[in-house]
mmCIF file of C-alpha atoms in Angstrom:
data_model
loop_
_atom_site.group_PDB
_atom_site.id
_atom_site.type_symbol
_atom_site.label_atom_id
_atom_site.label_comp_id
_atom_site.label_asym_id
_atom_site.label_seq_id
_atom_site.Cartn_x
_atom_site.Cartn_y
_atom_site.Cartn_z
ATOM 1 C CA MET A 1 9.755 0.548 22.506
ATOM 2 C CA ALA A 2 7.738 -1.766 20.253
ATOM 3 C CA LEU A 3 4.489 -0.497 18.761
ATOM 4 C CA THR A 4 1.290 -2.423 19.314
ATOM 5 C CA GLN A 5 -0.730 -3.484 16.265
ATOM 6 C CA MET A 6 -3.308 -0.812 17.102
ATOM 7 C CA GLN A 7 -0.586 1.839 17.260
ATOM 8 C CA ILE A 8 0.774 0.649 13.915
ATOM 9 C CA ILE A 9 -2.702 0.936 12.366
ATOM 10 C CA GLN A 10 -3.190 4.419 13.835
ATOM 11 C CA SER A 11 0.269 5.581 12.708
ATOM 12 C CA LEU A 12 -0.334 4.217 9.208
ATOM 13 C CA GLY A 13 -3.642 6.064 8.939
ATOM 14 C CA GLU A 14 -2.075 9.316 10.127
ATOM 15 C CA ALA A 15 0.866 8.947 7.728
ATOM 16 C CA MET A 16 -1.476 8.318 4.779
ATOM 17 C CA THR A 17 -3.525 11.398 5.730
ATOM 18 C CA TRP A 18 -0.366 13.482 5.934
ATOM 19 C CA PHE A 19 0.822 12.133 2.559
ATOM 20 C CA GLU A 20 -2.515 12.930 0.895
ATOM 21 C CA ARG A 21 -2.507 16.445 2.380
ATOM 22 C CA GLU A 22 0.966 17.139 0.996
ATOM 23 C CA LEU A 23 -0.127 15.966 -2.467
ATOM 24 C CA THR A 24 -3.177 18.243 -2.283
ATOM 25 C CA TRP A 25 -0.839 21.147 -1.552
ATOM 26 C CA GLY A 26 1.036 20.362 -4.762
ATOM 27 C CA VAL A 27 4.096 18.677 -3.266
ATOM 28 C CA PRO A 28 5.387 16.041 -5.727
ATOM 29 C CA PRO A 29 5.847 12.468 -4.416
ATOM 30 C CA THR A 30 9.567 12.721 -5.201
ATOM 31 C CA GLU A 31 9.829 15.234 -2.337
ATOM 32 C CA LEU A 32 8.088 12.880 0.101
ATOM 33 C CA ARG A 33 10.443 9.900 0.013
ATOM 34 C CA HIS A 34 10.893 9.748 3.786
ATOM 35 C CA LEU A 35 7.124 9.719 4.357
ATOM 36 C CA ILE A 36 6.603 7.141 1.607
ATOM 37 C CA GLY A 37 9.229 4.929 3.211
ATOM 38 C CA ARG A 38 7.604 5.260 6.640
ATOM 39 C CA ILE A 39 4.200 4.324 5.206
ATOM 40 C CA GLY A 40 5.699 1.239 3.586
ATOM 41 C CA GLU A 41 7.419 0.088 6.764
ATOM 42 C CA LEU A 42 4.268 0.531 8.843
ATOM 43 C CA TYR A 43 2.217 -1.349 6.262
ATOM 44 C CA ALA A 44 4.735 -4.209 6.135
ATOM 45 C CA ALA A 45 4.709 -4.439 9.929
ATOM 46 C CA LEU A 46 0.922 -4.572 9.823
ATOM 47 C CA ILE A 47 0.559 -7.341 7.238
ATOM 48 C CA THR A 48 3.264 -9.494 8.862
ATOM 49 C CA ASN A 49 2.049 -8.838 12.418
ATOM 50 C CA GLY A 50 5.603 -7.701 13.003
ATOM 51 C CA GLN A 51 7.623 -4.778 14.350
ATOM 52 C CA MET A 52 9.789 -2.030 12.949
ATOM 53 C CA ALA A 53 13.535 -2.604 13.119
ATOM 54 C CA THR A 54 14.856 -1.588 16.533
ATOM 55 C CA GLU A 55 17.682 0.635 15.242
ATOM 56 C CA VAL A 56 17.509 3.750 13.062
ATOM 57 C CA ASN A 57 18.841 2.897 9.576
ATOM 58 C CA GLN A 58 19.043 -0.771 10.540
ATOM 59 C CA LYS A 59 21.432 -2.329 8.040
ATOM 60 C CA GLY A 60 19.687 -4.445 5.457
ATOM 61 C CA TYR A 61 16.190 -4.769 6.850
ATOM 62 C CA ASP A 62 13.361 -2.547 8.077
ATOM 63 C CA VAL A 63 10.811 -4.865 9.708
ATOM 64 C CA VAL A 64 10.923 -8.105 11.687
ATOM 65 C CA SER A 65 7.850 -10.274 11.164
ATOM 66 C CA ALA A 66 5.997 -12.207 13.880
ATOM 67 C CA ASN A 67 7.885 -15.361 12.887
ATOM 68 C CA GLY A 68 11.283 -13.644 13.005
ATOM 69 C CA GLU A 69 11.845 -12.944 9.305
ATOM 70 C CA ARG A 70 14.016 -9.912 8.614
ATOM 71 C CA ILE A 71 12.250 -7.934 5.902
ATOM 72 C CA SER A 72 13.617 -5.342 3.498
ATOM 73 C CA VAL A 73 10.779 -2.983 2.543
ATOM 74 C CA LYS A 74 10.860 -0.890 -0.623
ATOM 75 C CA THR A 75 8.057 1.573 -1.294
ATOM 76 C CA THR A 76 7.449 3.700 -4.370
ATOM 77 C CA ALA A 77 4.824 6.143 -5.595
ATOM 78 C CA MET A 78 5.796 5.709 -9.251
ATOM 79 C CA MET A 79 2.739 4.980 -11.376
ATOM 80 C CA GLY A 80 2.801 3.132 -14.662
ATOM 81 C CA SER A 81 5.203 0.349 -15.575
ATOM 82 C CA SER A 82 8.388 2.329 -16.192
ATOM 83 C CA GLY A 83 11.129 2.566 -13.610
ATOM 84 C CA HIS A 84 12.712 0.060 -11.266
ATOM 85 C CA ILE A 85 13.368 -0.757 -7.608
ATOM 86 C CA ALA A 86 17.061 -0.790 -6.688
ATOM 87 C CA PHE A 87 18.875 -2.950 -4.128
ATOM 88 C CA ASN A 88 22.351 -2.935 -2.637
ATOM 89 C CA PRO A 89 23.533 -6.579 -2.764
ATOM 90 C CA ASN A 90 25.858 -6.002 0.203
ATOM 91 C CA THR A 91 22.930 -5.394 2.569
ATOM 92 C CA LEU A 92 20.815 -8.299 1.319
ATOM 93 C CA ILE A 93 22.956 -10.683 3.356
ATOM 94 C CA SER A 94 20.946 -9.747 6.452
ATOM 95 C CA VAL A 95 17.533 -10.118 4.764
ATOM 96 C CA ASP A 96 15.119 -13.073 4.735
ATOM 97 C CA ARG A 97 12.180 -11.568 2.832
ATOM 98 C CA ILE A 98 11.584 -8.653 0.462
ATOM 99 C CA ILE A 99 8.344 -6.673 0.289
ATOM 100 C CA ILE A 100 7.837 -4.092 -2.441
ATOM 101 C CA LEU A 101 4.892 -1.724 -2.141
ATOM 102 C CA ARG A 102 3.428 1.051 -4.242
ATOM 103 C CA ILE A 103 1.280 3.930 -3.026
ATOM 104 C CA ASN A 104 -1.301 4.421 -5.747
ATOM 105 C CA THR A 105 -1.629 8.215 -5.673
ATOM 106 C CA GLU A 106 -4.764 8.130 -7.835
ATOM 107 C CA GLU A 107 -6.673 5.737 -5.566
ATOM 108 C CA MET A 108 -4.716 6.674 -2.406
ATOM 109 C CA GLN A 109 -4.267 3.001 -1.590
ATOM 110 C CA ILE A 110 -1.290 0.748 -0.958
ATOM 111 C CA GLU A 111 -0.572 -2.003 -3.470
ATOM 112 C CA THR A 112 1.613 -5.027 -2.789
ATOM 113 C CA LEU A 113 3.846 -5.567 -5.805
ATOM 114 C CA LEU A 114 5.992 -8.283 -4.234
ATOM 115 C CA ASN A 115 6.040 -10.235 -0.974
ATOM 116 C CA GLU A 116 8.453 -13.121 -1.332
ATOM 117 C CA GLU A 117 11.420 -14.813 0.300
ATOM 118 C CA LYS A 118 14.756 -13.273 -0.655
ATOM 119 C CA GLY A 119 15.669 -16.047 -3.087
ATOM 120 C CA VAL A 120 12.519 -15.521 -5.142
ATOM 121 C CA ALA A 121 13.078 -11.751 -5.239
ATOM 122 C CA GLU A 122 16.718 -12.192 -6.227
ATOM 123 C CA SER A 123 15.678 -14.297 -9.212
ATOM 124 C CA LEU A 124 13.847 -11.206 -10.544
ATOM 125 C CA MET A 125 16.835 -8.873 -10.107
ATOM 126 C CA ARG A 126 19.180 -7.707 -12.821
ATOM 127 C CA GLU A 127 22.459 -5.849 -12.385
ATOM 128 C CA THR A 128 22.123 -2.155 -13.188
ATOM 129 C CA SER A 129 24.267 -0.521 -15.831
ATOM 130 C CA GLY A 130 27.325 1.459 -14.765
ATOM 131 C CA THR A 131 29.696 0.759 -11.890
ATOM 132 C CA SER A 132 27.330 1.149 -8.948
ATOM 133 C CA GLY A 133 27.188 -2.601 -8.351
ATOM 134 C CA LYS A 134 23.486 -2.441 -7.531
ATOM 135 C CA PHE A 135 20.697 -4.729 -8.637
ATOM 136 C CA ALA A 136 17.169 -3.796 -9.652
ATOM 137 C CA ILE A 137 13.731 -5.237 -10.367
ATOM 138 C CA SER A 138 11.737 -3.503 -13.094
ATOM 139 C CA LEU A 139 8.287 -2.215 -12.220
ATOM 140 C CA SER A 140 6.855 -3.805 -15.350
ATOM 141 C CA LYS A 141 7.890 -7.215 -14.043
ATOM 142 C CA LEU A 142 6.436 -6.515 -10.605
ATOM 143 C CA ILE A 143 3.095 -5.254 -11.907
ATOM 144 C CA SER A 144 2.601 -8.461 -13.869
ATOM 145 C CA ILE A 145 2.778 -10.499 -10.645
ATOM 146 C CA LYS A 146 1.061 -8.034 -8.269
ATOM 147 C CA LYS A 147 -0.505 -9.758 -5.264
ATOM 148 C CA PRO A 148 -4.022 -9.081 -3.907
ATOM 149 C CA ASN A 149 -4.787 -7.866 -0.366
ATOM 150 C CA SER A 150 -6.166 -11.268 0.652
ATOM 151 C CA ASN A 151 -4.078 -11.381 3.847
ATOM 152 C CA ILE A 152 -5.491 -8.116 5.220
ATOM 153 C CA SER A 153 -8.373 -8.314 7.683
ATOM 154 C CA VAL A 154 -11.736 -6.889 6.624
ATOM 155 C CA LEU A 155 -13.094 -4.272 9.036
ATOM 156 C CA LYS A 156 -16.447 -3.640 7.350
ATOM 157 C CA SER A 157 -18.315 -5.176 4.431
ATOM 158 C CA ILE A 158 -21.606 -4.310 2.752
ATOM 159 C CA GLN A 159 -23.595 -5.632 -0.191
ATOM 160 C CA ILE A 160 -25.123 -3.243 -2.736
ATOM 161 C CA SER A 161 -26.833 -4.946 -5.663
ATOM 162 C CA GLU A 162 -24.277 -7.330 -7.170
ATOM 163 C CA TYR A 163 -21.310 -5.547 -5.549
ATOM 164 C CA THR A 164 -19.574 -6.276 -2.253
ATOM 165 C CA ILE A 165 -17.696 -3.284 -0.839
ATOM 166 C CA LYS A 166 -15.020 -4.005 1.760
ATOM 167 C CA GLU A 167 -12.970 -1.698 3.964
ATOM 168 C CA LEU A 168 -9.735 -3.442 4.930
ATOM 169 C CA GLU A 169 -7.768 -2.958 8.125
ATOM 170 C CA ASN A 170 -5.234 -0.760 6.311
ATOM 171 C CA GLY A 171 -7.958 1.557 4.946
ATOM 172 C CA THR A 172 -7.968 0.082 1.450
ATOM 173 C CA ILE A 173 -11.357 -0.153 -0.253
ATOM 174 C CA GLU A 174 -12.112 -3.193 -2.412
ATOM 175 C CA VAL A 175 -15.106 -3.736 -4.678
ATOM 176 C CA GLU A 176 -15.990 -7.324 -5.570
ATOM 177 C CA ARG A 177 -18.469 -8.935 -7.908
ATOM 178 C CA ASP A 178 -18.832 -12.720 -8.037
ATOM 179 C CA ASN A 179 -15.852 -12.982 -5.628
ATOM 180 C CA GLN A 180 -13.596 -11.119 -8.079
ATOM 181 C CA VAL A 181 -11.885 -7.860 -7.081
ATOM 182 C CA LEU A 182 -12.722 -5.144 -9.605
ATOM 183 C CA THR A 183 -10.177 -2.469 -10.513
ATOM 184 C CA PRO A 184 -10.255 0.439 -10.696
ATOM 185 C CA ALA A 185 -12.852 0.697 -7.952
ATOM 186 C CA LYS A 186 -13.516 4.436 -8.175
ATOM 187 C CA PRO A 187 -15.860 4.445 -11.234
ATOM 188 C CA ILE A 188 -18.067 1.781 -9.600
ATOM 189 C CA LEU A 189 -18.109 3.650 -6.290
ATOM 190 C CA ARG A 190 -19.115 6.859 -8.052
ATOM 191 C CA GLU A 191 -22.025 5.104 -9.767
ATOM 192 C CA LEU A 192 -23.153 3.592 -6.467
ATOM 193 C CA ALA A 193 -22.855 6.989 -4.775
ATOM 194 C CA LYS A 194 -25.135 8.438 -7.451
ATOM 195 C CA GLN A 195 -27.713 5.709 -6.791
ATOM 196 C CA LEU A 196 -27.533 6.439 -3.053
ATOM 197 C CA ASN A 197 -27.673 10.231 -3.506
ATOM 198 C CA ILE A 198 -24.211 10.605 -1.956
ATOM 199 C CA SER A 199 -22.017 13.480 -3.142
ATOM 200 C CA ILE A 200 -18.670 12.457 -4.626
ATOM 201 C CA LEU A 201 -17.117 15.771 -3.487
ATOM 202 C CA ASN A 202 -15.396 16.337 -0.164
ATOM 203 C CA GLY A 203 -15.802 19.356 2.114
ATOM 204 C CA ALA A 204 -13.314 21.362 0.031
ATOM 205 C CA GLY A 205 -15.300 20.737 -3.141
ATOM 206 C CA ASN A 206 -12.779 18.284 -4.597
ATOM 207 C CA PRO A 207 -13.619 14.764 -5.842
ATOM 208 C CA MET A 208 -13.166 12.130 -3.139
ATOM 209 C CA ASN A 209 -10.547 9.444 -3.636
ATOM 210 C CA THR A 210 -11.367 5.755 -3.455
ATOM 211 C CA ARG A 211 -10.690 5.447 0.272
ATOM 212 C CA GLN A 212 -12.875 8.439 1.180
ATOM 213 C CA LEU A 213 -15.782 7.563 -1.096
ATOM 214 C CA GLY A 214 -15.797 3.872 -0.240
ATOM 215 C CA SER A 215 -15.689 4.588 3.488
ATOM 216 C CA LEU A 216 -18.554 7.084 3.171
ATOM 217 C CA ILE A 217 -20.713 4.650 1.181
ATOM 218 C CA ILE A 218 -20.135 1.926 3.768
ATOM 219 C CA LYS A 219 -20.862 4.271 6.676
ATOM 220 C CA THR A 220 -24.018 5.630 5.036
ATOM 221 C CA THR A 221 -25.330 2.176 4.158
ATOM 222 C CA ILE A 222 -24.658 0.724 7.614
ATOM 223 C CA ASN A 223 -26.318 3.668 9.325
#
């Protein structure tokens, strides 16, 4: 049964909450690959107005977009520029588009590293060493061409001094000044929280991440 867009949004939010909880408990991201993959697939379905593949372990692709594109989704939680994203060339035959995402575990937000037609993605691939026959795209190459969240709907937006704070449909918080997205957003949010007399600590006494603090600032300002 296909999920509605609202169900996809709700499932994505719940999966991100679960992921953050596991990290708080000390579970390393390497032990959460299945959850990371699920988050990526839900996010890809959201931004393409599409649906998850109808079969478990669908060969080659994970999401079908609203316009029928078969999308292979790769999601990582690796920070920094080292590492790579691997592909099996035998399964790419059934793919039209490749989306590569990263869960930024410091900001607890999803970053789009690549969202291109298969041919463009293949031009970035290099054959891996050894006899595995797989191809890979280095993270350093992806980070240099990282795409903004411009295709995600804005749920709420407020203006504080020269800053515009936006909460996107996927829960991401963006801070803009002069129509430019500022990164990292957390230091700016903390300074604004100080000006507004908002605590930067959550109920457990730990510093809020970008999503939590940005959402609280927006809610407090609107109210």
